[in-house]
Coordinates of C-alpha atoms in Angstrom, one line a residue:
Chain A
M185 CA 69.1 -57.5 52.5
Q186 CA 70.4 -57.3 49.1
L187 CA 73.8 -55.7 48.7
T188 CA 74.7 -56.7 45.1
N189 CA 72.8 -58.2 42.2
R190 CA 75.4 -60.9 41.8
S191 CA 74.1 -63.3 44.5
K192 CA 72.9 -66.6 43.4
Q193 CA 70.6 -69.1 45.0
V194 CA 72.5 -72.0 46.4
S195 CA 71.3 -75.3 44.9
N196 CA 71.8 -78.8 46.2
K197 CA 70.5 -80.4 43.1
E198 CA 72.1 -83.6 42.1
M199 CA 74.8 -83.1 39.4
T200 CA 74.2 -84.4 35.9
L201 CA 76.5 -87.1 34.5
A202 CA 78.5 -84.5 32.6
E203 CA 79.1 -82.6 35.8
K204 CA 80.0 -85.7 37.7
M205 CA 82.7 -86.5 35.1
Y206 CA 84.4 -83.3 36.2
L207 CA 86.5 -83.3 33.0
P208 CA 84.5 -80.6 31.1
A209 CA 84.7 -78.3 34.1
V210 CA 88.4 -79.1 34.6
I211 CA 89.1 -78.3 31.0
S212 CA 87.2 -75.0 31.0
G213 CA 89.0 -74.1 34.2
L214 CA 92.4 -74.8 32.6
A215 CA 91.3 -72.7 29.6
I216 CA 90.6 -69.8 31.9
T217 CA 93.9 -69.9 33.7
I218 CA 95.9 -70.3 30.5
R219 CA 94.3 -67.1 29.2
H220 CA 95.6 -65.3 32.3
F221 CA 99.0 -66.8 31.7
F222 CA 99.3 -64.7 28.5
R223 CA 97.6 -61.6 29.8
K224 CA 99.5 -58.4 30.4
K225 CA 100.5 -58.1 34.0
P226 CA 99.3 -55.0 35.9
T227 CA 102.3 -55.1 38.2
I228 CA 104.5 -52.0 38.5
Q229 CA 108.1 -52.7 39.4
Y230 CA 108.0 -50.3 42.2
P231 CA 111.4 -49.1 43.2
E232 CA 112.5 -48.8 39.6
V233 CA 109.3 -47.7 38.0
K234 CA 107.0 -45.3 39.8
K235 CA 103.5 -44.4 39.0
Y236 CA 102.6 -40.8 38.6
L237 CA 100.3 -40.1 41.6
G238 CA 98.7 -37.0 40.4
P239 CA 99.3 -33.3 41.1
V240 CA 97.5 -33.5 44.4
Y241 CA 99.8 -36.1 45.9
R242 CA 101.5 -34.9 49.1
G243 CA 105.1 -36.1 49.4
H244 CA 108.4 -34.8 50.4
H245 CA 108.4 -31.4 52.1
V246 CA 110.1 -28.5 50.5
L247 CA 111.0 -25.0 51.7
K248 CA 110.7 -22.7 48.7
R249 CA 113.0 -20.0 47.6
D250 CA 111.9 -17.1 45.5
E251 CA 113.1 -16.2 42.0
Q252 CA 116.3 -14.5 43.4
G253 CA 117.1 -17.5 45.6
R254 CA 115.9 -16.0 48.8
E255 CA 114.2 -18.2 51.4
R256 CA 110.6 -17.3 51.6
C257 CA 110.0 -18.6 55.1
T258 CA 109.7 -16.0 57.8
A259 CA 109.5 -18.4 60.7
C260 CA 106.0 -17.2 61.7
G261 CA 105.2 -20.6 63.1
L262 CA 101.8 -20.9 61.6
C263 CA 102.7 -24.2 60.0
A264 CA 103.8 -25.6 63.4
V265 CA 100.5 -24.4 64.9
A266 CA 98.5 -26.0 62.1
C267 CA 100.3 -29.2 62.2
P268 CA 98.1 -31.8 64.0
A269 CA 101.0 -34.2 64.5
E270 CA 103.3 -31.5 65.9
A271 CA 106.0 -32.5 63.6
I272 CA 107.3 -29.1 62.7
S273 CA 109.6 -27.1 64.9
M274 CA 111.6 -24.0 64.2
V275 CA 113.9 -21.4 65.6
A276 CA 113.6 -17.8 64.3
A277 CA 116.4 -15.5 63.8
E278 CA 116.9 -11.9 62.6
R279 CA 118.4 -11.1 59.3
Q280 CA 121.7 -9.4 59.6
K281 CA 123.1 -6.7 57.2
G282 CA 124.5 -8.3 54.1
E283 CA 122.1 -11.3 54.2
E284 CA 119.4 -9.7 52.1
H285 CA 120.2 -12.0 49.2
L286 CA 119.6 -15.0 51.5
Y287 CA 116.4 -14.2 53.2
R288 CA 113.4 -12.5 51.8
E289 CA 112.3 -10.7 55.0
E290 CA 113.7 -9.5 58.2
K291 CA 112.9 -12.6 60.1
Y292 CA 113.9 -16.1 59.0
A293 CA 114.1 -19.6 60.2
A294 CA 117.5 -20.4 61.5
V295 CA 116.4 -24.0 62.2
Y296 CA 113.5 -25.6 60.5
E297 CA 112.9 -29.2 61.3
V298 CA 110.2 -31.7 60.2
N299 CA 110.1 -34.9 62.2
M300 CA 109.3 -37.5 59.5
V301 CA 108.2 -40.1 62.0
R302 CA 105.4 -37.8 63.2
C303 CA 104.4 -36.2 59.9
I304 CA 101.2 -37.5 58.5
F305 CA 101.4 -35.6 55.2
C306 CA 98.0 -34.0 55.8
G307 CA 99.1 -30.8 54.0
L308 CA 97.8 -28.4 56.6
C309 CA 101.2 -26.7 56.8
E310 CA 101.1 -25.7 53.2
E311 CA 97.6 -24.4 53.6
A312 CA 98.6 -22.5 56.7
C313 CA 101.7 -20.8 55.3
P314 CA 101.0 -17.2 54.4
K315 CA 104.3 -16.8 52.6
Q316 CA 103.9 -19.8 50.3
A317 CA 107.1 -21.2 51.6
V318 CA 106.3 -24.7 52.6
Y319 CA 105.0 -27.3 50.1
L320 CA 104.6 -31.0 50.0
R321 CA 106.0 -32.1 46.7
H322 CA 103.7 -34.0 44.4
D323 CA 106.5 -35.8 42.6
R324 CA 108.8 -37.0 45.3
M325 CA 108.2 -39.4 48.2
V326 CA 110.1 -39.3 51.4
P327 CA 112.8 -42.0 51.1
V328 CA 112.9 -44.9 53.4
F329 CA 115.3 -44.5 56.4
Q330 CA 116.6 -47.1 58.8
E331 CA 118.6 -45.1 61.2
R332 CA 117.1 -43.1 64.1
D333 CA 119.2 -40.0 63.3
E334 CA 117.8 -39.8 59.8
F335 CA 114.3 -39.0 60.5
V336 CA 114.5 -35.4 61.5
Y337 CA 114.7 -33.4 58.3
G338 CA 116.5 -30.1 58.7
K339 CA 117.0 -27.2 56.4
D340 CA 119.7 -29.1 54.5
K341 CA 117.1 -31.6 53.2
L342 CA 114.1 -29.2 53.0
V343 CA 115.3 -26.0 51.4
E344 CA 115.1 -26.4 47.6
K345 CA 118.1 -26.2 45.4
M346 CA 118.0 -23.4 42.8
D347 CA 118.8 -25.8 40.0
D348 CA 116.0 -28.1 41.1
R349 CA 113.2 -25.8 41.8
Y350 CA 109.8 -27.3 42.7
I351 CA 106.9 -26.1 40.6
R352 CA 103.5 -27.6 41.1
P353 CA 101.6 -27.7 37.8
A354 CA 98.5 -25.6 38.0
N355 CA 97.1 -27.6 35.2
S356 CA 96.3 -31.1 36.4
E357 CA 97.0 -32.7 33.1
V358 CA 100.7 -31.7 33.3
K359 CA 102.6 -34.7 34.4
A360 CA 105.8 -34.1 36.2
T361 CA 108.5 -36.8 35.9
P362 CA 107.5 -39.4 38.4
T363 CA 110.9 -41.1 38.7
E364 CA 113.9 -39.7 40.3
P365 CA 117.2 -41.5 41.1
S366 CA 117.4 -39.8 44.5
L367 CA 114.3 -41.6 45.7
T368 CA 115.9 -44.9 46.4
R369 CA 117.9 -43.9 49.4
A370 CA 118.2 -40.8 51.5
A371 CA 120.9 -38.5 50.4
T372 CA 122.9 -38.0 53.6
Chain B
M328 CA 130.5 -104.8 28.5
E329 CA 133.4 -103.4 26.5
L330 CA 135.3 -100.3 27.7
P331 CA 134.0 -97.8 25.1
V332 CA 130.4 -98.8 25.8
L333 CA 131.1 -98.5 29.5
I334 CA 132.5 -95.0 29.1
A335 CA 129.6 -93.9 26.9
K336 CA 127.1 -95.3 29.4
G337 CA 128.8 -93.5 32.2
L338 CA 128.7 -90.3 30.3
I339 CA 125.0 -90.8 29.5
I340 CA 124.2 -91.5 33.1
L341 CA 126.1 -88.4 34.2
V342 CA 124.4 -86.2 31.6
I343 CA 120.9 -87.5 32.4
F344 CA 121.4 -87.3 36.1
G345 CA 122.6 -83.8 35.7
I346 CA 119.7 -82.8 33.5
T347 CA 117.3 -84.4 36.0
L348 CA 118.6 -82.5 38.9
L349 CA 118.8 -79.3 36.9
I350 CA 115.2 -79.6 35.7
A351 CA 114.0 -80.5 39.2
T352 CA 115.9 -77.5 40.6
Y353 CA 114.5 -75.1 38.1
S354 CA 111.1 -76.6 38.5
T355 CA 110.9 -74.8 41.8
Y356 CA 111.6 -71.5 40.0
A357 CA 109.3 -72.4 37.1
E358 CA 106.5 -73.2 39.6
R359 CA 106.7 -69.8 41.2
K360 CA 106.9 -68.1 37.8
V361 CA 104.0 -70.1 36.4
A362 CA 102.0 -69.5 39.5
A363 CA 102.6 -65.8 39.2
F364 CA 101.8 -65.6 35.6
L365 CA 98.6 -67.6 36.0
Q366 CA 97.6 -65.2 38.7
D367 CA 98.5 -62.0 36.8
R368 CA 101.7 -61.5 38.8
I369 CA 105.3 -61.4 37.8
G370 CA 107.0 -63.7 40.3
P371 CA 110.6 -63.9 41.4
N372 CA 112.8 -61.4 39.5
R373 CA 115.3 -60.1 42.0
A374 CA 118.0 -62.8 42.2
G375 CA 119.8 -62.7 38.9
P376 CA 118.3 -61.8 35.5
W377 CA 114.6 -62.6 35.6
G378 CA 115.2 -64.2 39.0
L379 CA 117.1 -67.1 37.4
L380 CA 119.3 -67.5 40.5
Q381 CA 116.3 -67.9 42.7
P382 CA 116.7 -71.7 43.2
I383 CA 120.3 -71.2 44.3
A384 CA 119.3 -68.5 46.7
D385 CA 116.5 -70.8 48.0
A386 CA 119.0 -73.6 48.4
G387 CA 121.4 -71.3 50.3
K388 CA 118.6 -70.3 52.6
M389 CA 117.7 -74.0 53.2
F390 CA 121.3 -74.8 54.1
F391 CA 121.6 -72.0 56.6
K392 CA 118.4 -72.7 58.4
E393 CA 118.6 -74.5 61.7
D394 CA 118.7 -78.2 61.2
F395 CA 116.4 -79.3 64.0
I396 CA 115.7 -82.8 65.2
P397 CA 112.9 -83.1 67.8
S398 CA 114.3 -84.6 71.0
Q399 CA 111.8 -87.4 71.2
A400 CA 112.2 -88.3 67.5
S401 CA 114.0 -91.5 66.5
K402 CA 117.0 -89.8 65.1
W403 CA 118.2 -92.1 62.4
L404 CA 114.8 -92.8 61.0
F405 CA 114.2 -89.0 61.0
I406 CA 117.2 -88.5 58.8
L407 CA 116.4 -91.6 56.7
G408 CA 113.0 -90.3 55.7
P409 CA 114.0 -87.5 53.3
C410 CA 116.9 -89.7 52.0
L411 CA 114.4 -92.4 51.1
A412 CA 112.1 -89.9 49.4
M413 CA 115.0 -88.5 47.4
L414 CA 116.5 -91.9 46.6
T415 CA 113.4 -93.5 45.3
A416 CA 112.6 -90.4 43.2
L417 CA 116.0 -90.4 41.6
M418 CA 116.1 -94.2 41.1
S419 CA 113.0 -94.2 39.1
S420 CA 114.5 -92.0 36.4
A421 CA 117.1 -94.7 35.6
V422 CA 115.2 -96.8 33.2
I423 CA 113.6 -94.2 31.1
P424 CA 114.8 -94.2 27.5
F425 CA 115.6 -90.6 26.8
G426 CA 116.5 -91.1 23.1
D427 CA 117.3 -93.6 20.4
S428 CA 121.0 -94.5 20.4
I429 CA 124.4 -93.0 19.8
R430 CA 126.6 -94.6 17.2
F431 CA 130.4 -94.2 17.3
S432 CA 133.4 -96.1 16.2
W433 CA 136.4 -96.9 18.4
D434 CA 139.5 -98.7 17.1
N435 CA 137.5 -99.5 13.9
V436 CA 134.8 -101.2 15.9
N437 CA 131.3 -99.7 15.6
Y438 CA 129.3 -99.3 18.7
N439 CA 125.6 -98.5 19.2
V440 CA 124.8 -97.3 22.7
N441 CA 121.2 -96.7 23.7
L442 CA 120.4 -93.4 25.4
Q443 CA 119.1 -95.0 28.5
P444 CA 120.9 -95.3 31.8
I445 CA 119.9 -98.9 32.6
E446 CA 118.5 -101.2 29.9
I447 CA 116.3 -103.7 31.5
N448 CA 113.4 -105.3 29.8
I449 CA 111.1 -105.0 32.8
G450 CA 111.4 -101.2 33.0
V451 CA 107.8 -100.6 33.8
L452 CA 107.8 -103.1 36.6
Y453 CA 111.0 -101.5 38.0
I454 CA 109.5 -98.1 38.0
F455 CA 106.4 -99.3 39.8
G456 CA 108.5 -101.1 42.4
V457 CA 110.6 -98.1 43.1
V458 CA 107.8 -95.6 43.0
S459 CA 105.8 -97.7 45.5
L460 CA 108.9 -97.5 47.8
G461 CA 108.5 -93.8 47.8
V462 CA 105.7 -94.2 50.3
Y463 CA 108.3 -95.3 52.8
G464 CA 110.0 -91.9 52.7
I465 CA 106.7 -90.3 53.7
M466 CA 105.8 -93.0 56.3
V467 CA 109.2 -93.1 57.9
G468 CA 109.3 -89.3 58.0
G469 CA 105.9 -89.0 59.6
W470 CA 106.5 -91.8 62.1
A471 CA 110.0 -90.7 63.1
S472 CA 108.9 -87.2 63.9
N473 CA 107.1 -88.5 67.0
N474 CA 104.3 -86.1 66.4
K475 CA 100.7 -87.3 66.2
F476 CA 99.7 -84.8 63.5
S477 CA 102.7 -85.8 61.3
L478 CA 101.8 -89.4 61.8
L479 CA 98.2 -88.7 60.7
G480 CA 99.5 -86.8 57.7
A481 CA 101.8 -89.7 56.8
I482 CA 99.0 -92.2 57.1
R483 CA 96.8 -90.1 54.8
A484 CA 99.6 -89.8 52.4
A485 CA 100.3 -93.5 52.4
S486 CA 96.7 -94.4 52.0
Q487 CA 96.4 -92.0 49.1
N488 CA 99.5 -93.2 47.3
I489 CA 98.5 -96.8 47.7
S490 CA 95.0 -96.3 46.5
Y491 CA 96.1 -94.5 43.4
E492 CA 98.9 -96.9 42.6
I493 CA 96.3 -99.6 41.9
A494 CA 94.5 -97.6 39.3
L495 CA 97.8 -96.4 37.9
G496 CA 99.0 -99.9 37.4
L497 CA 95.7 -101.1 36.0
S498 CA 95.4 -98.3 33.5
L499 CA 98.9 -99.2 32.3
I500 CA 98.1 -102.8 31.8
A501 CA 96.1 -102.0 28.7
I502 CA 99.3 -100.6 27.1
L503 CA 101.3 -103.6 28.2
M504 CA 98.7 -105.8 26.6
M505 CA 99.0 -103.9 23.4
T506 CA 102.7 -103.9 23.3
G507 CA 103.3 -107.3 24.8
S508 CA 106.4 -106.2 26.6
L509 CA 107.4 -104.6 29.9
S510 CA 110.3 -102.8 28.3
L511 CA 109.8 -99.0 28.1
R512 CA 111.8 -99.0 24.9
A513 CA 109.5 -101.5 23.3
I514 CA 106.5 -99.4 24.3
I515 CA 108.0 -96.3 22.8
D516 CA 109.0 -98.1 19.6
E517 CA 105.4 -99.4 19.3
Q518 CA 104.3 -95.7 19.0
A519 CA 106.6 -95.0 16.0
S520 CA 103.8 -93.6 13.8
F521 CA 101.9 -90.6 15.0
F522 CA 98.4 -92.1 15.1
E523 CA 99.6 -95.1 17.0
W524 CA 100.6 -93.0 20.0
N525 CA 98.9 -94.4 23.0
I526 CA 97.1 -91.2 23.6
F527 CA 95.0 -92.0 20.5
T528 CA 94.5 -95.7 21.2
Q529 CA 94.0 -95.3 25.0
P530 CA 92.2 -92.0 25.7
L531 CA 90.5 -93.3 28.8
G532 CA 93.7 -95.0 30.1
F533 CA 95.5 -91.7 29.6
V534 CA 93.1 -89.7 31.7
I535 CA 93.2 -92.3 34.5
F536 CA 97.0 -92.5 34.3
L537 CA 97.4 -88.8 34.3
T538 CA 95.2 -88.2 37.3
C539 CA 96.8 -91.1 39.2
A540 CA 100.2 -89.7 38.4
F541 CA 99.1 -86.4 39.9
A542 CA 98.0 -88.2 43.0
E543 CA 101.2 -90.2 43.1
C544 CA 103.3 -87.1 43.0
N545 CA 101.2 -85.6 45.8
R546 CA 100.5 -82.6 43.5
T547 CA 97.4 -80.5 43.7
P548 CA 94.5 -81.3 43.5
F549 CA 95.7 -84.3 45.4
D550 CA 98.2 -82.7 47.8
L551 CA 96.4 -83.9 50.9
P552 CA 99.6 -85.1 52.5
E553 CA 100.6 -81.5 53.1
C554 CA 97.2 -79.9 53.1
E555 CA 97.6 -76.8 55.2
T556 CA 94.0 -76.2 56.0
E557 CA 93.6 -79.5 57.8
L558 CA 97.1 -80.6 58.8
V559 CA 99.4 -77.7 59.1
G560 CA 102.2 -79.2 57.1
G561 CA 101.3 -82.8 57.1
Y562 CA 104.0 -85.5 57.3
H563 CA 106.9 -83.0 57.2
T564 CA 105.7 -80.7 60.0
E565 CA 108.8 -81.4 62.1
Y566 CA 111.3 -81.1 59.3
S567 CA 113.4 -78.0 58.7
S568 CA 116.3 -76.8 56.6
M569 CA 117.7 -79.1 53.9
K570 CA 115.8 -82.1 55.2
L571 CA 112.6 -80.4 54.3
G572 CA 114.3 -79.3 51.1
F573 CA 114.9 -82.9 50.3
Y574 CA 111.2 -83.7 50.6
L575 CA 110.2 -80.8 48.4
F576 CA 113.0 -81.6 46.0
A577 CA 111.9 -85.2 45.8
E578 CA 108.5 -84.0 44.9
Y579 CA 109.9 -82.1 41.9
I580 CA 112.0 -85.0 40.8
N581 CA 108.9 -87.2 41.0
M582 CA 107.1 -84.6 38.9
F583 CA 109.9 -84.8 36.3
V584 CA 109.9 -88.6 36.3
S585 CA 106.1 -88.7 36.0
S586 CA 106.3 -86.3 33.1
A587 CA 108.9 -88.4 31.4
F588 CA 106.8 -91.5 32.1
I589 CA 103.6 -89.9 30.7
S590 CA 105.4 -88.7 27.6
A591 CA 107.1 -92.1 27.1
L592 CA 103.9 -94.1 27.6
Y593 CA 101.3 -92.0 25.9
F594 CA 103.1 -89.5 23.7
G595 CA 105.6 -91.6 21.8
G596 CA 108.6 -90.7 23.9
F597 CA 111.3 -89.5 21.6
H598 CA 109.2 -90.0 18.5
Y599 CA 107.6 -87.1 16.6
P600 CA 105.5 -86.8 13.5
F601 CA 107.4 -87.3 10.2
M602 CA 110.4 -88.6 12.1
D603 CA 111.2 -91.1 9.4
L604 CA 111.5 -88.4 6.8
V605 CA 113.7 -86.2 9.0
N606 CA 115.9 -89.2 9.9
G607 CA 116.2 -90.3 6.3
S608 CA 117.1 -86.9 5.0
L609 CA 119.6 -86.4 7.8
E610 CA 121.3 -89.7 7.1
N611 CA 121.4 -88.9 3.4
S612 CA 123.0 -85.5 3.9
L613 CA 125.3 -86.2 6.9
G614 CA 126.2 -89.8 6.4
A615 CA 124.8 -92.8 8.3
V616 CA 126.6 -92.3 11.6
A617 CA 126.5 -88.6 12.0
G618 CA 123.0 -88.4 10.6
H619 CA 121.8 -91.0 13.1
N620 CA 123.5 -89.1 16.0
V621 CA 121.9 -85.8 15.0
A622 CA 118.5 -87.5 14.6
T623 CA 119.0 -89.0 18.1
A624 CA 119.8 -85.5 19.4
I625 CA 116.6 -84.2 17.9
G626 CA 114.6 -87.0 19.4
F627 CA 116.3 -86.3 22.8
A628 CA 115.3 -82.6 22.5
V629 CA 111.7 -83.6 21.5
F630 CA 111.4 -85.9 24.5
F631 CA 112.6 -83.1 26.8
A632 CA 110.2 -80.7 25.2
K633 CA 107.4 -83.1 26.0
I634 CA 108.6 -83.6 29.5
L635 CA 108.8 -79.8 30.0
F636 CA 105.3 -79.4 28.7
F637 CA 104.0 -81.9 31.2
I638 CA 105.9 -80.3 34.0
F639 CA 104.2 -77.1 32.9
F640 CA 100.9 -78.9 32.8
F641 CA 101.4 -80.1 36.4
M642 CA 101.8 -76.5 37.4
W643 CA 99.0 -75.3 35.3
V644 CA 96.6 -77.8 37.0
R645 CA 98.0 -76.9 40.4
W646 CA 97.1 -73.3 40.0
T647 CA 93.7 -74.1 38.5
L648 CA 92.0 -76.7 40.5
P649 CA 91.1 -76.6 44.1
R650 CA 92.1 -79.4 46.4
F651 CA 89.9 -82.5 46.8
R652 CA 88.4 -83.4 50.1
Y653 CA 89.8 -86.5 51.6
D654 CA 86.6 -88.6 51.2
Q655 CA 86.2 -87.4 47.6
L656 CA 89.8 -88.4 47.0
M657 CA 89.2 -91.9 48.3
N658 CA 85.9 -92.2 46.3
L659 CA 87.6 -91.1 43.2
G660 CA 90.4 -93.6 43.6
W661 CA 88.6 -96.7 44.7
K662 CA 85.1 -96.2 43.3
T663 CA 85.8 -94.5 40.0
F664 CA 89.3 -95.1 38.7
I665 CA 89.7 -98.7 39.6
P666 CA 86.5 -99.9 38.0
L667 CA 87.1 -97.7 35.0
S668 CA 90.6 -99.0 34.5
I669 CA 89.4 -102.6 34.8
L670 CA 86.8 -101.7 32.2
N671 CA 89.5 -100.2 30.1
V672 CA 91.6 -103.4 30.3
V673 CA 88.6 -105.6 29.4
V674 CA 87.7 -103.5 26.3
T675 CA 91.3 -103.3 25.2
G676 CA 91.5 -107.1 25.5
A677 CA 88.4 -107.5 23.4
G678 CA 89.8 -105.1 20.9
L679 CA 93.0 -107.1 20.7
L680 CA 91.0 -110.2 20.2
Y681 CA 89.4 -108.8 17.1
D682 CA 92.6 -106.9 16.1
F683 CA 91.1 -103.4 16.6
K684 CA 93.5 -101.0 18.3
Y685 CA 91.1 -98.2 18.9
S686 CA 88.6 -100.2 20.9
T687 CA 88.7 -98.0 24.0
W688 CA 87.2 -95.2 22.0
L689 CA 84.0 -97.1 22.4
I690 CA 84.0 -96.4 26.1
A691 CA 84.9 -92.8 25.5
T692 CA 82.2 -92.4 23.0
V693 CA 79.6 -94.0 25.2
M694 CA 80.6 -91.8 28.1
I695 CA 80.4 -88.7 26.0
V696 CA 77.0 -89.6 24.6
L697 CA 75.7 -90.3 28.0
A698 CA 77.0 -87.1 29.3
V699 CA 75.5 -85.1 26.5
M700 CA 72.2 -86.8 27.0
S701 CA 72.2 -86.2 30.7
M702 CA 73.0 -82.5 30.1
A703 CA 70.1 -82.3 27.6
R704 CA 67.7 -83.9 30.0
A705 CA 68.7 -82.1 33.1
P706 CA 66.4 -79.2 34.0
K707 CA 68.1 -75.8 33.8
R708 CA 69.3 -74.7 37.2
Q709 CA 67.1 -71.8 38.3
V710 CA 68.7 -68.6 39.5
V711 CA 66.1 -67.1 41.9
P712 CA 66.5 -63.4 42.2
Q713 CA 66.2 -62.3 45.8

C-alpha cells in the first residue's frame, strides 16, 4: 500500500569509492546544519510572547454585563444543563428593589461558579445561553493555578469589569491584543 | 629562574588555567546553544541574560544532587576515577604555547617570558603521555563501579581510545619529521608564513588527526563510551552529582585541549596572515617593547579565536553526524586510519628527501581522482516507484 510518494527503494548496492571515503557526505551534512544555524527560529517565547489564536479560540469564561453595567445572566441554568462536564453551578436569587442598576432582569445568579478543573472549554455554555451572558474569551487563557482553592472561579473572577469589557470581533480579521499582563498568574 | 620571571610565569599559569576552566565551563552552555541553533531552537535563555548563568546553575544542581557510592564499589578507586580524568585533561594544557612572549624590564634588566606554562622541548611527547593516561580515568571509573555494564562501557572506551591514539600519533609523525623537533613552539614557528601552515602541507594528516582527536575526546560520532542506545550511560552509569560532573567537565577540557592542539599543529598557532607587517608597524609606532607586547596580545587573541572555532566545530559535527557502530569504529581506526597515516609518513619522508614540502598532496590528488572516477563509473542508483 502506498501512503506517500516519497518512499524509496532500499538498495544494498556496494558504495562507490567516493561514498566510502565519507568525507563528501560529511561535508554536505555540515553544510546543511550550518545553514540551519543561521536560520530564523520559529520558537515563540511563550509566557512573554503569546500568539494570537484566532477569534474562535475558547479561553477564559466571562459573564457579560450590558451597556449600563447590569449583569445579563438570569440564572436560567441552561448553561449548566448544556455543560457536558458539569462544571457550572449556580444559585438563583430574586432582584430586590433598588437593585435594578445591578441586574438586568428579576432573577439573577447570586452565585455562579465554574469549576476549572472540570471545564473542557467546549463552548456549549455560550451556545446554550439565551441571554448572551456567558462567553469564552478568545483573547485570554485561564491562568495556571497551583492551589486547590484556586480552581473554582466565582463571580469575582467571571463577571467582566466595565473598564475591560469583552468584545468578540465579528470580523475574523480583527486581531485583539494577544498579550495581557494578567495572564501570568491568577489575580487572587 | 629569576624572581621576576617566576612571578610572570606564575601569572601566566594562573591566567591560562583560569581561561581553560572558563572556556570549558562555558563550552557546556555553548554546546546547548549551538545544538539548539542547529536544530532551529533557541536553547537555554532563562538563567541570566541569554541564559549566560546556565553553567553556574548546572554546577549548583550537580553539587546538590545526592553523592552516591554503590555499596559494592571500591570506594577509593570510585573517587579516583573522575579525579584522574580531570587531572589528565588539565595537565595536557600545560605545554601549549598560547602566544609569543611578553617583554618587560625590572630593575633595568630586560626579560622575555614566553606565553607558555611549561617550556619543555618534548611538548608533543608530553601531551601524548598525559592524554594516554586519560584512559585510566575511564577504566578505573568503570571498574570501580562494580557494575558489569559500566565495565563493558569502560572496556569499549579504552579500546577505542587506544586504537585511535595510534593513528593520532602516526599522523603527527609527518609533522615532526618536517619540523625536526618535538617542541610545540618549534612546530608553531615553522608555520610562520601562511602557506606553510601544516593544513596546507599535510591535508591528509590533518583529516586523520582531526578524526582521531574526535575519537580521543569521546565526542560524537565516536561517543561510544556513553552511547545510550546500547549502554545506558556507559562507564559512568553509577556516577552521580559532581563526580559525574567531573567526567563531563573533563570531556570539555579535553575538547579545549584538542582544539588548542589542532590549531597549534595545523593552523599555525598564534600566527596569522600578514603577521610580520602588523608586528613591524606596531613596533614602529609603539616602540619595541610595547609593540611586541601588543603583537603578542593579538597573537594570543588569534590563537583563542582558532581554539573557539574548533570548539564550535566539535559541536557542529556532534549535531550533524550520527554515531558510528562499534565495528565500524574499529574498522575505521585500525583498517583505514593506521594504514593511511603510515602512507602519509612514507610520502612525507619521500618529499623531504627531495625537498618538496607539499608531497602529501599527491595522495590527496590521487584519492580525489579515484573517487571522481568511481563516481563516474558507478551506475546510477535506481529509484523504483512502487
